[in-house]
Amino acid sequence: MKIDILTLFPESFAPLNESILKRAQESGILQINVINIRDFSKDKHKKCDDYTFGGGAGMLMSVQPIYDAYKSVANEKSFPIFASPSGQTLSPNLAKELSKKEHLVFICGHYEGVDARMNELIKPMEISIGDYVVTGGELPTMVIIDCLARFIDGVITAESLDEESFACDTLEYPQYTRPQVFEGLSVPEVLLSGNHQEIAKWRKEQALKKTHEKRPDLLKKN
């Protein structure tokens, strides 16, 4: 999969070059390119924002640099995405759907947002990561990319996906590693038994218990 990111702040995306996503890029499974929208500004000072018509607080990103930056990378297979409070809430099913695309183009808003004509011209899918507002689209874009990348074949193991939170409409069961006892707290005996059937049963029970205590709304969906 190829991902292009259009942003005013390319340096914000350094975390995408670490850990699992770094390995996915090095293996050729994933290609991530960060494009500076300022490079497409026709203003001599590379300005990409202006005051809003009708007044209002803050500055608004101009449509021209965004549109030209998008056109520089887009083709018939491109799928544009815009992180926005107005969008569909990110979910595992949506992430899986996006992971099947050949080319994603993320457009990062900033300041007070972007000129509404961007949406009319590019028609991106709008995605929200929750009912709150952050200072720009860079952080939500990284969240969306990290989430969908995990569903791309070869990025992580299928077993990890099958047993993580939300995979079966429940939270993930508690997990433990060495030491066996720490500060008086012991690893549950069943996990040391070697009885895989009993371990599977315990994990299912614990996942349901944890979900009931922390996210009962997930159980109500069934």
PDB file of N, CA and C in Angstrom, residues 98-181:
ATOM      1  N   LEU A  98     -10.193   0.258   4.790  1.00  0.00           N
ATOM      2  CA  LEU A  98      -9.165   1.148   4.256  1.00  0.00           C
ATOM      3  C   LEU A  98      -7.871   0.398   3.948  1.00  0.00           C
ATOM      4  N   SER A  99      -7.593  -0.658   4.710  1.00  0.00           N
ATOM      5  CA  SER A  99      -6.347  -1.406   4.511  1.00  0.00           C
ATOM      6  C   SER A  99      -6.300  -2.121   3.166  1.00  0.00           C
ATOM      7  N   LYS A 100      -7.436  -2.236   2.503  1.00  0.00           N
ATOM      8  CA  LYS A 100      -7.506  -2.916   1.207  1.00  0.00           C
ATOM      9  C   LYS A 100      -7.288  -1.967   0.028  1.00  0.00           C
ATOM     10  N   LYS A 101      -7.197  -0.670   0.311  1.00  0.00           N
ATOM     11  CA  LYS A 101      -6.993   0.311  -0.752  1.00  0.00           C
ATOM     12  C   LYS A 101      -5.545   0.280  -1.232  1.00  0.00           C
ATOM     13  N   GLU A 102      -5.351   0.621  -2.500  1.00  0.00           N
ATOM     14  CA  GLU A 102      -3.996   0.643  -3.051  1.00  0.00           C
ATOM     15  C   GLU A 102      -3.261   1.931  -2.704  1.00  0.00           C
ATOM     16  N   HIS A 103      -3.997   3.031  -2.696  1.00  0.00           N
ATOM     17  CA  HIS A 103      -3.352   4.337  -2.488  1.00  0.00           C
ATOM     18  C   HIS A 103      -4.249   5.239  -1.659  1.00  0.00           C
ATOM     19  N   LEU A 104      -3.772   5.625  -0.480  1.00  0.00           N
ATOM     20  CA  LEU A 104      -4.495   6.552   0.379  1.00  0.00           C
ATOM     21  C   LEU A 104      -3.779   7.894   0.392  1.00  0.00           C
ATOM     22  N   VAL A 105      -4.546   8.966   0.330  1.00  0.00           N
ATOM     23  CA  VAL A 105      -3.990  10.316   0.428  1.00  0.00           C
ATOM     24  C   VAL A 105      -4.651  11.018   1.604  1.00  0.00           C
ATOM     25  N   PHE A 106      -3.876  11.312   2.638  1.00  0.00           N
ATOM     26  CA  PHE A 106      -4.387  11.990   3.826  1.00  0.00           C
ATOM     27  C   PHE A 106      -4.140  13.490   3.712  1.00  0.00           C
ATOM     28  N   ILE A 107      -5.169  14.262   3.989  1.00  0.00           N
ATOM     29  CA  ILE A 107      -5.077  15.714   3.964  1.00  0.00           C
ATOM     30  C   ILE A 107      -5.205  16.211   5.399  1.00  0.00           C
ATOM     31  N   CYS A 108      -4.195  16.906   5.878  1.00  0.00           N
ATOM     32  CA  CYS A 108      -4.185  17.374   7.267  1.00  0.00           C
ATOM     33  C   CYS A 108      -4.588  18.839   7.351  1.00  0.00           C
ATOM     34  N   GLY A 109      -5.693  19.091   8.012  1.00  0.00           N
ATOM     35  CA  GLY A 109      -6.083  20.466   8.284  1.00  0.00           C
ATOM     36  C   GLY A 109      -5.300  21.010   9.469  1.00  0.00           C
ATOM     37  N   HIS A 110      -5.387  22.312   9.667  1.00  0.00           N
ATOM     38  CA  HIS A 110      -4.719  22.931  10.808  1.00  0.00           C
ATOM     39  C   HIS A 110      -5.372  24.284  11.069  1.00  0.00           C
ATOM     40  N   TYR A 111      -4.954  24.925  12.134  1.00  0.00           N
ATOM     41  CA  TYR A 111      -5.509  26.218  12.541  1.00  0.00           C
ATOM     42  C   TYR A 111      -7.021  26.085  12.751  1.00  0.00           C
ATOM     43  N   GLU A 112      -7.818  26.936  12.080  1.00  0.00           N
ATOM     44  CA  GLU A 112      -9.278  26.877  12.232  1.00  0.00           C
ATOM     45  C   GLU A 112      -9.936  25.901  11.255  1.00  0.00           C
ATOM     46  N   GLY A 113      -9.123  25.195  10.476  1.00  0.00           N
ATOM     47  CA  GLY A 113      -9.669  24.256   9.506  1.00  0.00           C
ATOM     48  C   GLY A 113      -9.255  24.609   8.090  1.00  0.00           C
ATOM     49  N   VAL A 114     -10.025  24.141   7.121  1.00  0.00           N
ATOM     50  CA  VAL A 114      -9.694  24.379   5.712  1.00  0.00           C
ATOM     51  C   VAL A 114     -10.881  25.004   4.991  1.00  0.00           C
ATOM     52  N   ASP A 115     -10.585  25.671   3.914  1.00  0.00           N
ATOM     53  CA  ASP A 115     -11.618  26.230   3.032  1.00  0.00           C
ATOM     54  C   ASP A 115     -12.554  25.096   2.596  1.00  0.00           C
ATOM     55  N   ALA A 116     -13.863  25.311   2.742  1.00  0.00           N
ATOM     56  CA  ALA A 116     -14.857  24.269   2.450  1.00  0.00           C
ATOM     57  C   ALA A 116     -14.803  23.778   1.012  1.00  0.00           C
ATOM     58  N   ARG A 117     -14.230  24.552   0.128  1.00  0.00           N
ATOM     59  CA  ARG A 117     -14.157  24.134  -1.272  1.00  0.00           C
ATOM     60  C   ARG A 117     -13.207  22.949  -1.474  1.00  0.00           C
ATOM     61  N   MET A 118     -12.321  22.721  -0.498  1.00  0.00           N
ATOM     62  CA  MET A 118     -11.466  21.538  -0.570  1.00  0.00           C
ATOM     63  C   MET A 118     -12.327  20.281  -0.605  1.00  0.00           C
ATOM     64  N   ASN A 119     -13.333  20.227   0.266  1.00  0.00           N
ATOM     65  CA  ASN A 119     -14.207  19.053   0.312  1.00  0.00           C
ATOM     66  C   ASN A 119     -14.983  18.882  -0.981  1.00  0.00           C
ATOM     67  N   GLU A 120     -15.412  19.985  -1.566  1.00  0.00           N
ATOM     68  CA  GLU A 120     -16.184  19.914  -2.808  1.00  0.00           C
ATOM     69  C   GLU A 120     -15.336  19.448  -3.976  1.00  0.00           C
ATOM     70  N   LEU A 121     -14.086  19.880  -4.021  1.00  0.00           N
ATOM     71  CA  LEU A 121     -13.215  19.551  -5.149  1.00  0.00           C
ATOM     72  C   LEU A 121     -12.598  18.155  -5.037  1.00  0.00           C
ATOM     73  N   ILE A 122     -12.138  17.794  -3.849  1.00  0.00           N
ATOM     74  CA  ILE A 122     -11.429  16.525  -3.658  1.00  0.00           C
ATOM     75  C   ILE A 122     -12.353  15.406  -3.191  1.00  0.00           C
ATOM     76  N   LYS A 123     -13.404  15.776  -2.460  1.00  0.00           N
ATOM     77  CA  LYS A 123     -14.392  14.815  -1.938  1.00  0.00           C
ATOM     78  C   LYS A 123     -13.751  13.694  -1.113  1.00  0.00           C
ATOM     79  N   PRO A 124     -12.989  14.050  -0.085  1.00  0.00           N
ATOM     80  CA  PRO A 124     -12.364  13.010   0.741  1.00  0.00           C
ATOM     81  C   PRO A 124     -13.357  12.337   1.673  1.00  0.00           C
ATOM     82  N   MET A 125     -13.052  11.114   2.081  1.00  0.00           N
ATOM     83  CA  MET A 125     -13.798  10.495   3.171  1.00  0.00           C
ATOM     84  C   MET A 125     -13.367  11.207   4.451  1.00  0.00           C
ATOM     85  N   GLU A 126     -14.329  11.663   5.233  1.00  0.00           N
ATOM     86  CA  GLU A 126     -14.020  12.311   6.502  1.00  0.00           C
ATOM     87  C   GLU A 126     -14.090  11.270   7.618  1.00  0.00           C
ATOM     88  N   ILE A 127     -13.049  11.258   8.457  1.00  0.00           N
ATOM     89  CA  ILE A 127     -12.972  10.289   9.551  1.00  0.00           C
ATOM     90  C   ILE A 127     -12.671  11.014  10.857  1.00  0.00           C
ATOM     91  N   SER A 128     -13.412  10.659  11.894  1.00  0.00           N
ATOM     92  CA  SER A 128     -13.204  11.215  13.224  1.00  0.00           C
ATOM     93  C   SER A 128     -12.591  10.157  14.131  1.00  0.00           C
ATOM     94  N   ILE A 129     -11.688  10.576  15.019  1.00  0.00           N
ATOM     95  CA  ILE A 129     -11.136   9.628  15.994  1.00  0.00           C
ATOM     96  C   ILE A 129     -11.797   9.814  17.356  1.00  0.00           C
ATOM     97  N   GLY A 130     -12.839  10.632  17.431  1.00  0.00           N
ATOM     98  CA  GLY A 130     -13.552  10.816  18.692  1.00  0.00           C
ATOM     99  C   GLY A 130     -14.198  12.183  18.770  1.00  0.00           C
ATOM    100  N   ASP A 131     -15.082  12.344  19.719  1.00  0.00           N
ATOM    101  CA  ASP A 131     -15.817  13.597  19.860  1.00  0.00           C
ATOM    102  C   ASP A 131     -15.032  14.607  20.690  1.00  0.00           C
ATOM    103  N   TYR A 132     -13.938  15.054  20.113  1.00  0.00           N
ATOM    104  CA  TYR A 132     -13.128  16.106  20.715  1.00  0.00           C
ATOM    105  C   TYR A 132     -12.331  16.764  19.591  1.00  0.00           C
ATOM    106  N   VAL A 133     -11.695  17.890  19.907  1.00  0.00           N
ATOM    107  CA  VAL A 133     -10.959  18.637  18.887  1.00  0.00           C
ATOM    108  C   VAL A 133      -9.492  18.759  19.295  1.00  0.00           C
ATOM    109  N   VAL A 134      -8.590  18.539  18.342  1.00  0.00           N
ATOM    110  CA  VAL A 134      -7.157  18.747  18.554  1.00  0.00           C
ATOM    111  C   VAL A 134      -6.690  19.874  17.641  1.00  0.00           C
ATOM    112  N   THR A 135      -5.447  20.286  17.788  1.00  0.00           N
ATOM    113  CA  THR A 135      -4.984  21.484  17.093  1.00  0.00           C
ATOM    114  C   THR A 135      -4.758  21.309  15.597  1.00  0.00           C
ATOM    115  N   GLY A 136      -4.689  20.078  15.133  1.00  0.00           N
ATOM    116  CA  GLY A 136      -4.481  19.861  13.707  1.00  0.00           C
ATOM    117  C   GLY A 136      -4.761  18.437  13.306  1.00  0.00           C
ATOM    118  N   GLY A 137      -4.693  18.165  12.017  1.00  0.00           N
ATOM    119  CA  GLY A 137      -5.015  16.837  11.506  1.00  0.00           C
ATOM    120  C   GLY A 137      -3.873  15.850  11.555  1.00  0.00           C
ATOM    121  N   GLU A 138      -2.704  16.304  12.008  1.00  0.00           N
ATOM    122  CA  GLU A 138      -1.540  15.422  11.996  1.00  0.00           C
ATOM    123  C   GLU A 138      -1.685  14.245  12.964  1.00  0.00           C
ATOM    124  N   LEU A 139      -2.052  14.522  14.199  1.00  0.00           N
ATOM    125  CA  LEU A 139      -2.212  13.434  15.176  1.00  0.00           C
ATOM    126  C   LEU A 139      -3.321  12.456  14.779  1.00  0.00           C
ATOM    127  N   PRO A 140      -4.529  12.927  14.418  1.00  0.00           N
ATOM    128  CA  PRO A 140      -5.554  11.981  13.961  1.00  0.00           C
ATOM    129  C   PRO A 140      -5.117  11.162  12.755  1.00  0.00           C
ATOM    130  N   THR A 141      -4.391  11.775  11.844  1.00  0.00           N
ATOM    131  CA  THR A 141      -3.927  11.053  10.660  1.00  0.00           C
ATOM    132  C   THR A 141      -2.998   9.917  11.052  1.00  0.00           C
ATOM    133  N   MET A 142      -2.101  10.172  12.007  1.00  0.00           N
ATOM    134  CA  MET A 142      -1.201   9.110  12.452  1.00  0.00           C
ATOM    135  C   MET A 142      -1.965   7.985  13.145  1.00  0.00           C
ATOM    136  N   VAL A 143      -2.982   8.339  13.907  1.00  0.00           N
ATOM    137  CA  VAL A 143      -3.801   7.317  14.566  1.00  0.00           C
ATOM    138  C   VAL A 143      -4.484   6.431  13.524  1.00  0.00           C
ATOM    139  N   ILE A 144      -5.061   7.057  12.511  1.00  0.00           N
ATOM    140  CA  ILE A 144      -5.768   6.301  11.465  1.00  0.00           C
ATOM    141  C   ILE A 144      -4.800   5.396  10.704  1.00  0.00           C
ATOM    142  N   ILE A 145      -3.636   5.923  10.346  1.00  0.00           N
ATOM    143  CA  ILE A 145      -2.652   5.139   9.610  1.00  0.00           C
ATOM    144  C   ILE A 145      -2.162   3.956  10.429  1.00  0.00           C
ATOM    145  N   ASP A 146      -1.853   4.195  11.702  1.00  0.00           N
ATOM    146  CA  ASP A 146      -1.376   3.114  12.560  1.00  0.00           C
ATOM    147  C   ASP A 146      -2.437   2.028  12.702  1.00  0.00           C
ATOM    148  N   CYS A 147      -3.689   2.453  12.843  1.00  0.00           N
ATOM    149  CA  CYS A 147      -4.788   1.502  13.012  1.00  0.00           C
ATOM    150  C   CYS A 147      -4.992   0.654  11.760  1.00  0.00           C
ATOM    151  N   LEU A 148      -5.062   1.272  10.601  1.00  0.00           N
ATOM    152  CA  LEU A 148      -5.339   0.515   9.373  1.00  0.00           C
ATOM    153  C   LEU A 148      -4.146  -0.332   8.938  1.00  0.00           C
ATOM    154  N   ALA A 149      -2.934   0.162   9.213  1.00  0.00           N
ATOM    155  CA  ALA A 149      -1.741  -0.573   8.782  1.00  0.00           C
ATOM    156  C   ALA A 149      -1.656  -1.949   9.423  1.00  0.00           C
ATOM    157  N   ARG A 150      -2.202  -2.087  10.631  1.00  0.00           N
ATOM    158  CA  ARG A 150      -2.156  -3.362  11.332  1.00  0.00           C
ATOM    159  C   ARG A 150      -2.961  -4.448  10.619  1.00  0.00           C
ATOM    160  N   PHE A 151      -3.888  -4.034   9.742  1.00  0.00           N
ATOM    161  CA  PHE A 151      -4.712  -4.993   9.005  1.00  0.00           C
ATOM    162  C   PHE A 151      -4.130  -5.344   7.630  1.00  0.00           C
ATOM    163  N   ILE A 152      -3.027  -4.728   7.267  1.00  0.00           N
ATOM    164  CA  ILE A 152      -2.371  -5.053   6.001  1.00  0.00           C
ATOM    165  C   ILE A 152      -1.596  -6.354   6.174  1.00  0.00           C
ATOM    166  N   ASP A 153      -1.773  -7.285   5.260  1.00  0.00           N
ATOM    167  CA  ASP A 153      -1.110  -8.590   5.353  1.00  0.00           C
ATOM    168  C   ASP A 153       0.394  -8.435   5.532  1.00  0.00           C
ATOM    169  N   GLY A 154       0.914  -9.082   6.573  1.00  0.00           N
ATOM    170  CA  GLY A 154       2.350  -9.088   6.792  1.00  0.00           C
ATOM    171  C   GLY A 154       2.849  -8.061   7.784  1.00  0.00           C
ATOM    172  N   VAL A 155       1.999  -7.101   8.174  1.00  0.00           N
ATOM    173  CA  VAL A 155       2.456  -6.070   9.111  1.00  0.00           C
ATOM    174  C   VAL A 155       2.546  -6.644  10.520  1.00  0.00           C
ATOM    175  N   ILE A 156       1.496  -7.348  10.971  1.00  0.00           N
ATOM    176  CA  ILE A 156       1.550  -8.099  12.223  1.00  0.00           C
ATOM    177  C   ILE A 156       0.919  -9.469  11.979  1.00  0.00           C
ATOM    178  N   THR A 157       1.016 -10.354  12.952  1.00  0.00           N
ATOM    179  CA  THR A 157       0.499 -11.702  12.757  1.00  0.00           C
ATOM    180  C   THR A 157      -1.023 -11.733  12.840  1.00  0.00           C
ATOM    181  N   ALA A 158      -1.622 -12.678  12.140  1.00  0.00           N
ATOM    182  CA  ALA A 158      -3.077 -12.836  12.171  1.00  0.00           C
ATOM    183  C   ALA A 158      -3.559 -13.167  13.573  1.00  0.00           C
ATOM    184  N   GLU A 159      -2.760 -13.904  14.331  1.00  0.00           N
ATOM    185  CA  GLU A 159      -3.135 -14.273  15.700  1.00  0.00           C
ATOM    186  C   GLU A 159      -3.289 -13.037  16.578  1.00  0.00           C
ATOM    187  N   SER A 160      -2.408 -12.072  16.398  1.00  0.00           N
ATOM    188  CA  SER A 160      -2.487 -10.839  17.182  1.00  0.00           C
ATOM    189  C   SER A 160      -3.787 -10.103  16.907  1.00  0.00           C
ATOM    190  N   LEU A 161      -4.222 -10.094  15.661  1.00  0.00           N
ATOM    191  CA  LEU A 161      -5.466  -9.421  15.299  1.00  0.00           C
ATOM    192  C   LEU A 161      -6.679 -10.145  15.850  1.00  0.00           C
ATOM    193  N   ASP A 162      -6.631 -11.470  15.846  1.00  0.00           N
ATOM    194  CA  ASP A 162      -7.782 -12.270  16.272  1.00  0.00           C
ATOM    195  C   ASP A 162      -8.092 -12.115  17.753  1.00  0.00           C
ATOM    196  N   GLU A 163      -7.062 -11.850  18.555  1.00  0.00           N
ATOM    197  CA  GLU A 163      -7.255 -11.873  20.002  1.00  0.00           C
ATOM    198  C   GLU A 163      -7.190 -10.501  20.660  1.00  0.00           C
ATOM    199  N   GLU A 164      -7.077  -9.426  19.896  1.00  0.00           N
ATOM    200  CA  GLU A 164      -6.966  -8.111  20.508  1.00  0.00           C
ATOM    201  C   GLU A 164      -8.341  -7.516  20.828  1.00  0.00           C
ATOM    202  N   SER A 165      -8.342  -6.392  21.522  1.00  0.00           N
ATOM    203  CA  SER A 165      -9.580  -5.724  21.889  1.00  0.00           C
ATOM    204  C   SER A 165     -10.412  -5.407  20.657  1.00  0.00           C
ATOM    205  N   PHE A 166     -11.729  -5.585  20.785  1.00  0.00           N
ATOM    206  CA  PHE A 166     -12.739  -5.302  19.770  1.00  0.00           C
ATOM    207  C   PHE A 166     -12.845  -6.357  18.682  1.00  0.00           C
ATOM    208  N   ALA A 167     -11.909  -7.310  18.647  1.00  0.00           N
ATOM    209  CA  ALA A 167     -11.955  -8.332  17.605  1.00  0.00           C
ATOM    210  C   ALA A 167     -13.232  -9.155  17.686  1.00  0.00           C
ATOM    211  N   CYS A 168     -13.695  -9.418  18.909  1.00  0.00           N
ATOM    212  CA  CYS A 168     -14.931 -10.190  19.105  1.00  0.00           C
ATOM    213  C   CYS A 168     -15.947  -9.374  19.890  1.00  0.00           C
ATOM    214  N   ASP A 169     -15.930  -8.068  19.692  1.00  0.00           N
ATOM    215  CA  ASP A 169     -16.817  -7.149  20.417  1.00  0.00           C
ATOM    216  C   ASP A 169     -16.579  -7.190  21.919  1.00  0.00           C
ATOM    217  N   THR A 170     -15.378  -7.535  22.337  1.00  0.00           N
ATOM    218  CA  THR A 170     -14.991  -7.489  23.741  1.00  0.00           C
ATOM    219  C   THR A 170     -13.601  -6.875  23.848  1.00  0.00           C
ATOM    220  N   LEU A 171     -13.239  -6.504  25.072  1.00  0.00           N
ATOM    221  CA  LEU A 171     -11.871  -6.066  25.320  1.00  0.00           C
ATOM    222  C   LEU A 171     -10.966  -7.296  25.428  1.00  0.00           C
ATOM    223  N   GLU A 172      -9.679  -7.070  25.300  1.00  0.00           N
ATOM    224  CA  GLU A 172      -8.728  -8.186  25.385  1.00  0.00           C
ATOM    225  C   GLU A 172      -8.582  -8.651  26.828  1.00  0.00           C
ATOM    226  N   TYR A 173      -8.363  -9.929  27.006  1.00  0.00           N
ATOM    227  CA  TYR A 173      -8.157 -10.515  28.327  1.00  0.00           C
ATOM    228  C   TYR A 173      -6.831 -10.022  28.929  1.00  0.00           C
ATOM    229  N   PRO A 174      -6.675 -10.090  30.272  1.00  0.00           N
ATOM    230  CA  PRO A 174      -5.411  -9.695  30.909  1.00  0.00           C
ATOM    231  C   PRO A 174      -4.277 -10.620  30.485  1.00  0.00           C
ATOM    232  N   GLN A 175      -3.089 -10.058  30.364  1.00  0.00           N
ATOM    233  CA  GLN A 175      -1.921 -10.854  29.990  1.00  0.00           C
ATOM    234  C   GLN A 175      -0.788 -10.617  30.978  1.00  0.00           C
ATOM    235  N   TYR A 176       0.125 -11.599  31.069  1.00  0.00           N
ATOM    236  CA  TYR A 176       1.198 -11.550  32.051  1.00  0.00           C
ATOM    237  C   TYR A 176       2.497 -12.065  31.443  1.00  0.00           C
ATOM    238  N   THR A 177       3.611 -11.605  32.013  1.00  0.00           N
ATOM    239  CA  THR A 177       4.915 -12.135  31.639  1.00  0.00           C
ATOM    240  C   THR A 177       5.766 -12.249  32.903  1.00  0.00           C
ATOM    241  N   ARG A 178       7.006 -12.641  32.786  1.00  0.00           N
ATOM    242  CA  ARG A 178       7.875 -12.799  33.952  1.00  0.00           C
ATOM    243  C   ARG A 178       8.199 -11.451  34.587  1.00  0.00           C
ATOM    244  N   PRO A 179       8.368 -11.389  35.919  1.00  0.00           N
ATOM    245  CA  PRO A 179       8.472 -12.498  36.877  1.00  0.00           C
ATOM    246  C   PRO A 179       7.108 -13.076  37.241  1.00  0.00           C
ATOM    247  N   GLN A 180       7.115 -14.300  37.724  1.00  0.00           N
ATOM    248  CA  GLN A 180       5.864 -14.976  38.074  1.00  0.00           C
ATOM    249  C   GLN A 180       5.179 -14.318  39.260  1.00  0.00           C
ATOM    250  N   VAL A 181       5.978 -13.769  40.173  1.00  0.00           N
ATOM    251  CA  VAL A 181       5.440 -13.039  41.324  1.00  0.00           C
ATOM    252  C   VAL A 181       6.139 -11.686  41.412  1.00  0.00           C
TER     253      VAL A 181
END
